[in-house]
PDB file of C-alpha atoms in Angstrom:
ATOM      1  CA  ASP O  11     -22.904 -93.362 -31.460  1.00 62.00           C
ATOM      2  CA  ALA O  12     -23.863 -90.536 -29.693  1.00 65.00           C
ATOM      3  CA  LYS O  13     -25.883 -92.365 -26.058  1.00 87.00           C
ATOM      4  CA  THR O  14     -28.897 -90.537 -25.479  1.00 95.00           C
ATOM      5  CA  THR O  15     -33.016 -90.298 -27.017  1.00 95.00           C
ATOM      6  CA  GLN O  16     -34.728 -86.963 -27.058  1.00 97.00           C
ATOM      7  CA  PRO O  17     -37.725 -85.973 -29.664  1.00 97.00           C
ATOM      8  CA  PRO O  18     -36.953 -84.822 -32.494  1.00 97.00           C
ATOM      9  CA  SER O  19     -39.204 -81.713 -32.338  1.00 97.00           C
ATOM     10  CA  MET O  20     -41.104 -79.702 -29.481  1.00 98.00           C
ATOM     11  CA  ASP O  21     -42.982 -76.509 -29.288  1.00 97.00           C
ATOM     12  CA  CYS O  22     -44.034 -73.577 -27.058  1.00 96.00           C
ATOM     13  CA  ALA O  23     -45.255 -70.736 -26.244  1.00 97.00           C
ATOM     14  CA  GLU O  24     -43.776 -68.143 -26.037  1.00 97.00           C
ATOM     15  CA  GLY O  25     -43.613 -66.999 -22.008  1.00 97.00           C
ATOM     16  CA  ARG O  26     -44.071 -70.290 -20.884  1.00 97.00           C
ATOM     17  CA  ALA O  27     -41.307 -73.195 -19.966  1.00 97.00           C
ATOM     18  CA  ALA O  28     -40.314 -75.399 -22.417  1.00 98.00           C
ATOM     19  CA  ASN O  29     -39.703 -78.229 -21.159  1.00 98.00           C
ATOM     20  CA  LEU O  30     -37.065 -80.628 -23.244  1.00 98.00           C
ATOM     21  CA  PRO O  31     -36.988 -84.353 -22.159  1.00 98.00           C
ATOM     22  CA  CYS O  32     -34.008 -86.683 -22.644  1.00 97.00           C
ATOM     23  CA  ASN O  33     -33.380 -90.596 -22.351  1.00 97.00           C
ATOM     24  CA  HIS O  34     -29.569 -91.773 -21.274  1.00 95.00           C
ATOM     25  CA  SER O  35     -30.649 -95.040 -20.265  1.00 94.00           C
ATOM     26  CA  THR O  36     -27.292 -96.281 -20.123  1.00 92.00           C
ATOM     27  CA  ILE O  37     -25.756 -93.672 -18.379  1.00 93.00           C
ATOM     28  CA  SER O  38     -22.536 -93.996 -16.345  1.00 90.00           C
ATOM     29  CA  GLY O  39     -21.532 -93.618 -12.946  1.00 89.00           C
ATOM     30  CA  ASN O  40     -19.123 -90.694 -13.486  1.00 89.00           C
ATOM     31  CA  GLU O  41     -20.451 -89.834 -17.037  1.00 91.00           C
ATOM     32  CA  TYR O  42     -22.265 -85.866 -16.463  1.00 92.00           C
ATOM     33  CA  VAL O  43     -25.443 -84.620 -18.328  1.00 95.00           C
ATOM     34  CA  TYR O  44     -24.824 -81.561 -20.786  1.00 95.00           C
ATOM     35  CA  TRP O  45     -26.579 -79.303 -22.152  1.00 97.00           C
ATOM     36  CA  TYR O  46     -25.999 -77.554 -25.233  1.00 97.00           C
ATOM     37  CA  ARG O  47     -28.034 -75.222 -27.587  1.00 98.00           C
ATOM     38  CA  GLN O  48     -27.889 -74.085 -31.835  1.00 97.00           C
ATOM     39  CA  ILE O  49     -29.442 -71.241 -33.176  1.00 96.00           C
ATOM     40  CA  HIS O  50     -29.957 -71.240 -36.867  1.00 89.00           C
ATOM     41  CA  SER O  51     -26.869 -70.904 -38.835  1.00 80.00           C
ATOM     42  CA  GLN O  52     -25.077 -70.318 -35.628  1.00 91.00           C
ATOM     43  CA  GLY O  53     -22.493 -72.551 -33.104  1.00 95.00           C
ATOM     44  CA  PRO O  54     -23.690 -74.395 -30.530  1.00 96.00           C
ATOM     45  CA  GLN O  55     -23.487 -72.681 -26.838  1.00 96.00           C
ATOM     46  CA  TYR O  56     -23.066 -74.647 -23.985  1.00 95.00           C
ATOM     47  CA  ILE O  57     -26.429 -74.434 -21.538  1.00 97.00           C
ATOM     48  CA  ILE O  58     -25.358 -76.645 -18.180  1.00 95.00           C
ATOM     49  CA  HIS O  59     -24.569 -79.343 -17.003  1.00 94.00           C
ATOM     50  CA  GLY O  60     -24.356 -81.687 -13.809  1.00 93.00           C
ATOM     51  CA  LEU O  61     -24.465 -85.890 -12.213  1.00 93.00           C
ATOM     52  CA  LYS O  62     -26.648 -86.357 -10.199  1.00 91.00           C
ATOM     53  CA  ASN O  63     -27.870 -83.548  -8.567  1.00 86.00           C
ATOM     54  CA  ASN O  64     -30.659 -80.400 -10.109  1.00 94.00           C
ATOM     55  CA  GLU O  65     -28.792 -78.258 -11.295  1.00 95.00           C
ATOM     56  CA  THR O  66     -29.840 -74.220 -11.835  1.00 96.00           C
ATOM     57  CA  ASN O  67     -28.142 -71.180 -12.992  1.00 95.00           C
ATOM     58  CA  GLU O  68     -28.951 -68.257 -15.903  1.00 95.00           C
ATOM     59  CA  MET O  69     -30.155 -69.799 -18.731  1.00 94.00           C
ATOM     60  CA  ALA O  70     -31.711 -72.992 -17.688  1.00 97.00           C
ATOM     61  CA  SER O  71     -32.866 -75.867 -14.564  1.00 98.00           C
ATOM     62  CA  LEU O  72     -31.886 -79.023 -14.842  1.00 98.00           C
ATOM     63  CA  ILE O  73     -33.967 -81.669 -13.352  1.00 97.00           C
ATOM     64  CA  ILE O  74     -32.126 -85.653 -13.412  1.00 96.00           C
ATOM     65  CA  THR O  75     -34.066 -88.468 -11.972  1.00 96.00           C
ATOM     66  CA  GLU O  76     -32.515 -90.102  -9.521  1.00 95.00           C
ATOM     67  CA  ASP O  77     -31.421 -93.130 -11.349  1.00 94.00           C
ATOM     68  CA  ARG O  78     -30.120 -90.965 -12.605  1.00 95.00           C
ATOM     69  CA  LYS O  79     -31.715 -92.561 -16.517  1.00 95.00           C
ATOM     70  CA  SER O  80     -32.936 -89.153 -17.706  1.00 96.00           C
ATOM     71  CA  SER O  81     -33.193 -85.485 -17.433  1.00 97.00           C
ATOM     72  CA  THR O  82     -35.226 -83.195 -18.119  1.00 98.00           C
ATOM     73  CA  LEU O  83     -33.907 -79.515 -19.095  1.00 98.00           C
ATOM     74  CA  ILE O  84     -36.290 -76.972 -18.083  1.00 98.00           C
ATOM     75  CA  LEU O  85     -36.575 -72.644 -20.144  1.00 98.00           C
ATOM     76  CA  PRO O  86     -38.471 -71.253 -17.897  1.00 97.00           C
ATOM     77  CA  HIS O  87     -40.078 -68.091 -19.789  1.00 96.00           C
ATOM     78  CA  ALA O  88     -39.574 -69.373 -23.285  1.00 97.00           C
ATOM     79  CA  THR O  89     -39.194 -66.411 -25.797  1.00 97.00           C
ATOM     80  CA  LEU O  90     -38.548 -66.340 -29.503  1.00 97.00           C
ATOM     81  CA  ARG O  91     -34.997 -66.720 -29.288  1.00 96.00           C
ATOM     82  CA  ASP O  92     -34.715 -69.635 -27.458  1.00 97.00           C
ATOM     83  CA  THR O  93     -36.309 -71.322 -30.999  1.00 98.00           C
ATOM     84  CA  ALA O  94     -33.082 -73.773 -31.356  1.00 98.00           C
ATOM     85  CA  VAL O  95     -31.907 -77.319 -31.766  1.00 97.00           C
ATOM     86  CA  TYR O  96     -30.760 -78.427 -27.939  1.00 98.00           C
ATOM     87  CA  TYR O  97     -28.591 -81.428 -27.612  1.00 97.00           C
ATOM     88  CA  CYS O  98     -28.354 -83.643 -24.540  1.00 97.00           C
ATOM     89  CA  ILE O  99     -24.841 -84.507 -24.321  1.00 95.00           C
ATOM     90  CA  VAL O 100     -23.595 -87.622 -21.417  1.00 93.00           C
ATOM     91  CA  ARG O 101     -19.674 -87.416 -21.239  1.00 88.00           C
ATOM     92  CA  VAL O 102     -16.838 -88.009 -18.334  1.00 83.00           C
ATOM     93  CA  PRO O 103     -15.016 -84.969 -18.219  1.00 78.00           C
ATOM     94  CA  ARG O 104     -11.489 -86.075 -18.504  1.00 78.00           C
ATOM     95  CA  ASN O 105      -9.140 -85.493 -20.578  1.00 75.00           C
ATOM     96  CA  THR O 106     -10.574 -85.037 -23.630  1.00 81.00           C
ATOM     97  CA  ASP O 107     -13.122 -82.040 -24.727  1.00 85.00           C
ATOM     98  CA  LYS O 108     -15.217 -84.371 -27.197  1.00 88.00           C
ATOM     99  CA  LEU O 109     -19.080 -84.168 -27.444  1.00 91.00           C
ATOM    100  CA  ILE O 110     -20.819 -87.057 -29.162  1.00 92.00           C
ATOM    101  CA  PHE O 111     -24.194 -85.065 -30.853  1.00 93.00           C
ATOM    102  CA  GLY O 112     -27.170 -86.977 -31.613  1.00 91.00           C
ATOM    103  CA  THR O 113     -30.280 -85.100 -33.389  1.00 92.00           C
ATOM    104  CA  GLY O 114     -31.103 -83.265 -30.060  1.00 96.00           C
ATOM    105  CA  THR O 115     -34.998 -81.792 -29.487  1.00 98.00           C
ATOM    106  CA  ARG O 116     -35.990 -78.751 -32.332  1.00 97.00           C
ATOM    107  CA  LEU O 117     -37.533 -76.088 -29.573  1.00 98.00           C
ATOM    108  CA  GLN O 118     -39.552 -74.147 -32.051  1.00 98.00           C
ATOM    109  CA  VAL O 119     -41.375 -70.865 -29.730  1.00 98.00           C
ATOM    110  CA  PHE O 120     -43.640 -69.973 -30.738  1.00 97.00           C
ATOM    111  CA  PRO O 121     -45.442 -65.474 -30.254  1.00 96.00           C
TER     112      PRO O 121
ATOM    113  CA  LYS K 169     -13.166 -60.452 -24.355  1.00 67.00           C
ATOM    114  CA  ALA K 170     -13.686 -62.033 -27.963  1.00 81.00           C
ATOM    115  CA  GLY K 171     -15.029 -64.976 -28.777  1.00 93.00           C
ATOM    116  CA  VAL K 172     -13.540 -67.913 -31.332  1.00 97.00           C
ATOM    117  CA  THR K 173     -12.707 -66.917 -34.332  1.00 97.00           C
ATOM    118  CA  GLN K 174     -12.560 -69.059 -37.442  1.00 98.00           C
ATOM    119  CA  THR K 175     -11.590 -67.926 -41.555  1.00 97.00           C
ATOM    120  CA  PRO K 176     -12.986 -67.408 -43.678  1.00 97.00           C
ATOM    121  CA  ARG K 177     -16.166 -67.657 -42.909  1.00 97.00           C
ATOM    122  CA  TYR K 178     -17.873 -68.682 -46.178  1.00 97.00           C
ATOM    123  CA  LEU K 179     -15.970 -71.134 -48.746  1.00 97.00           C
ATOM    124  CA  ILE K 180     -16.348 -72.175 -52.465  1.00 98.00           C
ATOM    125  CA  LYS K 181     -13.771 -74.849 -53.616  1.00 98.00           C
ATOM    126  CA  THR K 182     -13.939 -77.993 -56.400  1.00 98.00           C
ATOM    127  CA  ARG K 183     -13.737 -81.209 -56.192  1.00 98.00           C
ATOM    128  CA  GLY K 184     -10.157 -82.238 -55.878  1.00 97.00           C
ATOM    129  CA  GLN K 185      -9.090 -79.021 -54.427  1.00 98.00           C
ATOM    130  CA  GLN K 186      -7.116 -78.674 -50.929  1.00 98.00           C
ATOM    131  CA  VAL K 187      -8.514 -76.212 -48.485  1.00 98.00           C
ATOM    132  CA  THR K 188      -7.207 -74.682 -45.238  1.00 98.00           C
ATOM    133  CA  LEU K 189      -9.641 -73.812 -42.315  1.00 98.00           C
ATOM    134  CA  SER K 190      -8.595 -71.165 -39.148  1.00 98.00           C
ATOM    135  CA  CYS K 191      -9.616 -71.513 -35.544  1.00 98.00           C
ATOM    136  CA  SER K 192      -8.605 -68.600 -32.852  1.00 98.00           C
ATOM    137  CA  PRO K 193      -9.790 -69.967 -29.435  1.00 97.00           C
ATOM    138  CA  ILE K 194     -10.080 -67.228 -26.815  1.00 95.00           C
ATOM    139  CA  SER K 195      -7.195 -66.055 -25.364  1.00 93.00           C
ATOM    140  CA  GLY K 196      -6.675 -68.276 -22.792  1.00 90.00           C
ATOM    141  CA  HIS K 197      -7.740 -71.550 -23.796  1.00 92.00           C
ATOM    142  CA  ARG K 198      -5.843 -74.054 -24.462  1.00 90.00           C
ATOM    143  CA  SER K 199      -7.769 -77.324 -25.823  1.00 91.00           C
ATOM    144  CA  VAL K 200      -8.677 -76.731 -29.578  1.00 95.00           C
ATOM    145  CA  SER K 201     -11.493 -79.187 -31.170  1.00 96.00           C
ATOM    146  CA  TRP K 202     -13.188 -79.181 -34.510  1.00 98.00           C
ATOM    147  CA  TYR K 203     -16.623 -80.833 -35.902  1.00 97.00           C
ATOM    148  CA  GLN K 204     -18.155 -81.076 -39.460  1.00 98.00           C
ATOM    149  CA  GLN K 205     -22.049 -80.701 -39.592  1.00 97.00           C
ATOM    150  CA  THR K 206     -23.894 -81.787 -42.609  1.00 95.00           C
ATOM    151  CA  PRO K 207     -27.844 -82.325 -43.160  1.00 91.00           C
ATOM    152  CA  GLY K 208     -27.569 -85.458 -42.904  1.00 89.00           C
ATOM    153  CA  GLN K 209     -24.992 -86.858 -40.417  1.00 91.00           C
ATOM    154  CA  GLY K 210     -25.346 -84.575 -38.061  1.00 92.00           C
ATOM    155  CA  LEU K 211     -22.322 -82.636 -35.569  1.00 95.00           C
ATOM    156  CA  GLN K 212     -19.392 -85.050 -35.886  1.00 96.00           C
ATOM    157  CA  PHE K 213     -16.631 -84.972 -34.570  1.00 96.00           C
ATOM    158  CA  LEU K 214     -13.095 -84.762 -36.739  1.00 97.00           C
ATOM    159  CA  PHE K 215     -10.155 -83.884 -34.133  1.00 94.00           C
ATOM    160  CA  GLU K 216      -9.154 -82.133 -30.915  1.00 94.00           C
ATOM    161  CA  TYR K 217      -5.651 -79.975 -29.317  1.00 94.00           C
ATOM    162  CA  PHE K 218      -4.151 -79.660 -26.555  1.00 91.00           C
ATOM    163  CA  SER K 219      -0.880 -77.705 -26.279  1.00 90.00           C
ATOM    164  CA  GLU K 220       0.202 -78.591 -30.062  1.00 93.00           C
ATOM    165  CA  THR K 221      -1.014 -82.346 -29.432  1.00 94.00           C
ATOM    166  CA  GLN K 222      -4.009 -84.405 -31.528  1.00 94.00           C
ATOM    167  CA  ARG K 223      -4.988 -85.906 -28.594  1.00 89.00           C
ATOM    168  CA  ASN K 224      -8.040 -86.824 -30.068  1.00 91.00           C
ATOM    169  CA  LYS K 225      -9.590 -87.688 -33.410  1.00 94.00           C
ATOM    170  CA  GLY K 226     -12.766 -88.902 -35.154  1.00 94.00           C
ATOM    171  CA  ASN K 227     -13.788 -91.520 -37.702  1.00 94.00           C
ATOM    172  CA  PHE K 228     -13.040 -89.353 -40.401  1.00 96.00           C
ATOM    173  CA  PRO K 229     -10.467 -90.468 -43.364  1.00 96.00           C
ATOM    174  CA  GLY K 230      -6.735 -89.335 -43.482  1.00 96.00           C
ATOM    175  CA  ARG K 231      -7.721 -86.928 -46.011  1.00 97.00           C
ATOM    176  CA  PHE K 232      -8.513 -84.677 -42.851  1.00 98.00           C
ATOM    177  CA  SER K 233      -5.738 -83.995 -40.590  1.00 97.00           C
ATOM    178  CA  GLY K 234      -5.068 -80.358 -38.176  1.00 97.00           C
ATOM    179  CA  ARG K 235      -2.636 -78.920 -35.792  1.00 97.00           C
ATOM    180  CA  GLN K 236      -2.073 -76.149 -33.174  1.00 97.00           C
ATOM    181  CA  PHE K 237       0.066 -74.016 -32.762  1.00 97.00           C
ATOM    182  CA  SER K 238       2.187 -73.026 -29.861  1.00 95.00           C
ATOM    183  CA  ASN K 239      -0.089 -69.498 -29.802  1.00 94.00           C
ATOM    184  CA  SER K 240      -3.308 -72.362 -29.398  1.00 95.00           C
ATOM    185  CA  ARG K 241      -4.218 -71.497 -32.449  1.00 97.00           C
ATOM    186  CA  SER K 242      -4.962 -74.096 -34.950  1.00 98.00           C
ATOM    187  CA  GLU K 243      -5.572 -74.895 -38.501  1.00 98.00           C
ATOM    188  CA  MET K 244      -7.819 -78.097 -40.223  1.00 98.00           C
ATOM    189  CA  ASN K 245      -6.206 -78.964 -43.803  1.00 98.00           C
ATOM    190  CA  VAL K 246      -8.723 -81.684 -46.386  1.00 98.00           C
ATOM    191  CA  SER K 247      -7.525 -82.494 -49.035  1.00 96.00           C
ATOM    192  CA  THR K 248      -8.729 -83.496 -52.972  1.00 97.00           C
ATOM    193  CA  LEU K 249     -11.404 -82.931 -51.810  1.00 98.00           C
ATOM    194  CA  GLU K 250     -15.007 -84.327 -52.513  1.00 97.00           C
ATOM    195  CA  LEU K 251     -18.497 -83.508 -53.207  1.00 97.00           C
ATOM    196  CA  GLY K 252     -19.155 -84.740 -49.589  1.00 96.00           C
ATOM    197  CA  ASP K 253     -17.219 -82.458 -47.939  1.00 97.00           C
ATOM    198  CA  SER K 254     -19.139 -79.685 -47.942  1.00 97.00           C
ATOM    199  CA  ALA K 255     -20.114 -78.575 -45.161  1.00 97.00           C
ATOM    200  CA  LEU K 256     -20.371 -76.346 -41.943  1.00 97.00           C
ATOM    201  CA  TYR K 257     -16.855 -76.560 -40.365  1.00 98.00           C
ATOM    202  CA  LEU K 258     -16.429 -75.644 -36.182  1.00 98.00           C
ATOM    203  CA  CYS K 259     -14.516 -74.962 -34.254  1.00 97.00           C
ATOM    204  CA  ALA K 260     -14.528 -74.803 -30.775  1.00 96.00           C
ATOM    205  CA  SER K 261     -11.803 -73.850 -27.237  1.00 95.00           C
ATOM    206  CA  SER K 262     -11.969 -74.491 -23.733  1.00 91.00           C
ATOM    207  CA  LEU K 263      -9.613 -73.727 -21.078  1.00 84.00           C
ATOM    208  CA  SER K 264      -8.262 -77.107 -20.039  1.00 67.00           C
ATOM    209  CA  LEU K 265      -7.052 -80.715 -19.950  1.00 55.00           C
ATOM    210  CA  ALA K 266      -9.484 -81.653 -18.217  1.00 60.00           C
ATOM    211  CA  GLY K 267     -12.525 -82.322 -19.171  1.00 57.00           C
ATOM    212  CA  SER K 268     -13.992 -78.189 -19.447  1.00 67.00           C
ATOM    213  CA  PRO K 269     -17.529 -78.415 -18.658  1.00 75.00           C
ATOM    214  CA  GLU K 270     -18.124 -75.517 -21.044  1.00 87.00           C
ATOM    215  CA  GLN K 271     -17.131 -75.203 -24.527  1.00 90.00           C
ATOM    216  CA  PHE K 272     -16.845 -71.833 -26.729  1.00 95.00           C
ATOM    217  CA  PHE K 273     -17.479 -72.959 -30.258  1.00 97.00           C
ATOM    218  CA  GLY K 274     -16.290 -70.133 -33.487  1.00 97.00           C
ATOM    219  CA  PRO K 275     -19.557 -69.375 -36.065  1.00 96.00           C
ATOM    220  CA  GLY K 276     -17.882 -72.148 -38.245  1.00 97.00           C
ATOM    221  CA  THR K 277     -16.742 -72.010 -41.316  1.00 98.00           C
ATOM    222  CA  ARG K 278     -19.548 -73.000 -44.288  1.00 97.00           C
ATOM    223  CA  LEU K 279     -17.231 -75.246 -47.038  1.00 98.00           C
ATOM    224  CA  THR K 280     -18.925 -75.543 -50.246  1.00 98.00           C
ATOM    225  CA  VAL K 281     -17.440 -77.853 -52.283  1.00 98.00           C
ATOM    226  CA  LEU K 282     -18.623 -78.249 -56.465  1.00 97.00           C
TER     227      LEU K 282
END
């Protein structure tokens, strides 16, 4: 079973920041937080990952709380092409690439 | 650099038949994983291969099998197809054994079982 809890859906206006929350209250010390997204009918796409520090790349920012029990993925200026299902996954990056996907958050960006 | 390719993209089979799906990873990638995606169960891990060895397996019946070749290309096979095997089958590749942070997914093979 997935170790994360995400809201089933969210809306965001184009150009605004999209903040997608994820709860992972049972995360262990060596587990990283990963975010992937899946645009309709395509394969999932890696977005970002982190352990305890906040991370930023060209796609998004990842904010992890100090107790590591929750995190937020931030898309700073959402576009219509960001409409997708976003998955938050926790895992230990060791000896396996296995990903356990939950139900994710369906983000709808509207004009 | 070419992405992960999967063939065929669409497939229609009837119950009882068997099917083989193919995945070509990104050049240089040695790890290939397979996933099944259905509306009811979501994305579920099938198995994972590295250097021609299966190193992890999901909770699927023995009708689902796979293999990896020396060039890292991978195939999965489903025998005695059931209606519930209708799904999008996705493969993903990554660079190495060390739990690479970024896995690259292919576009998937859409299997319909009639």
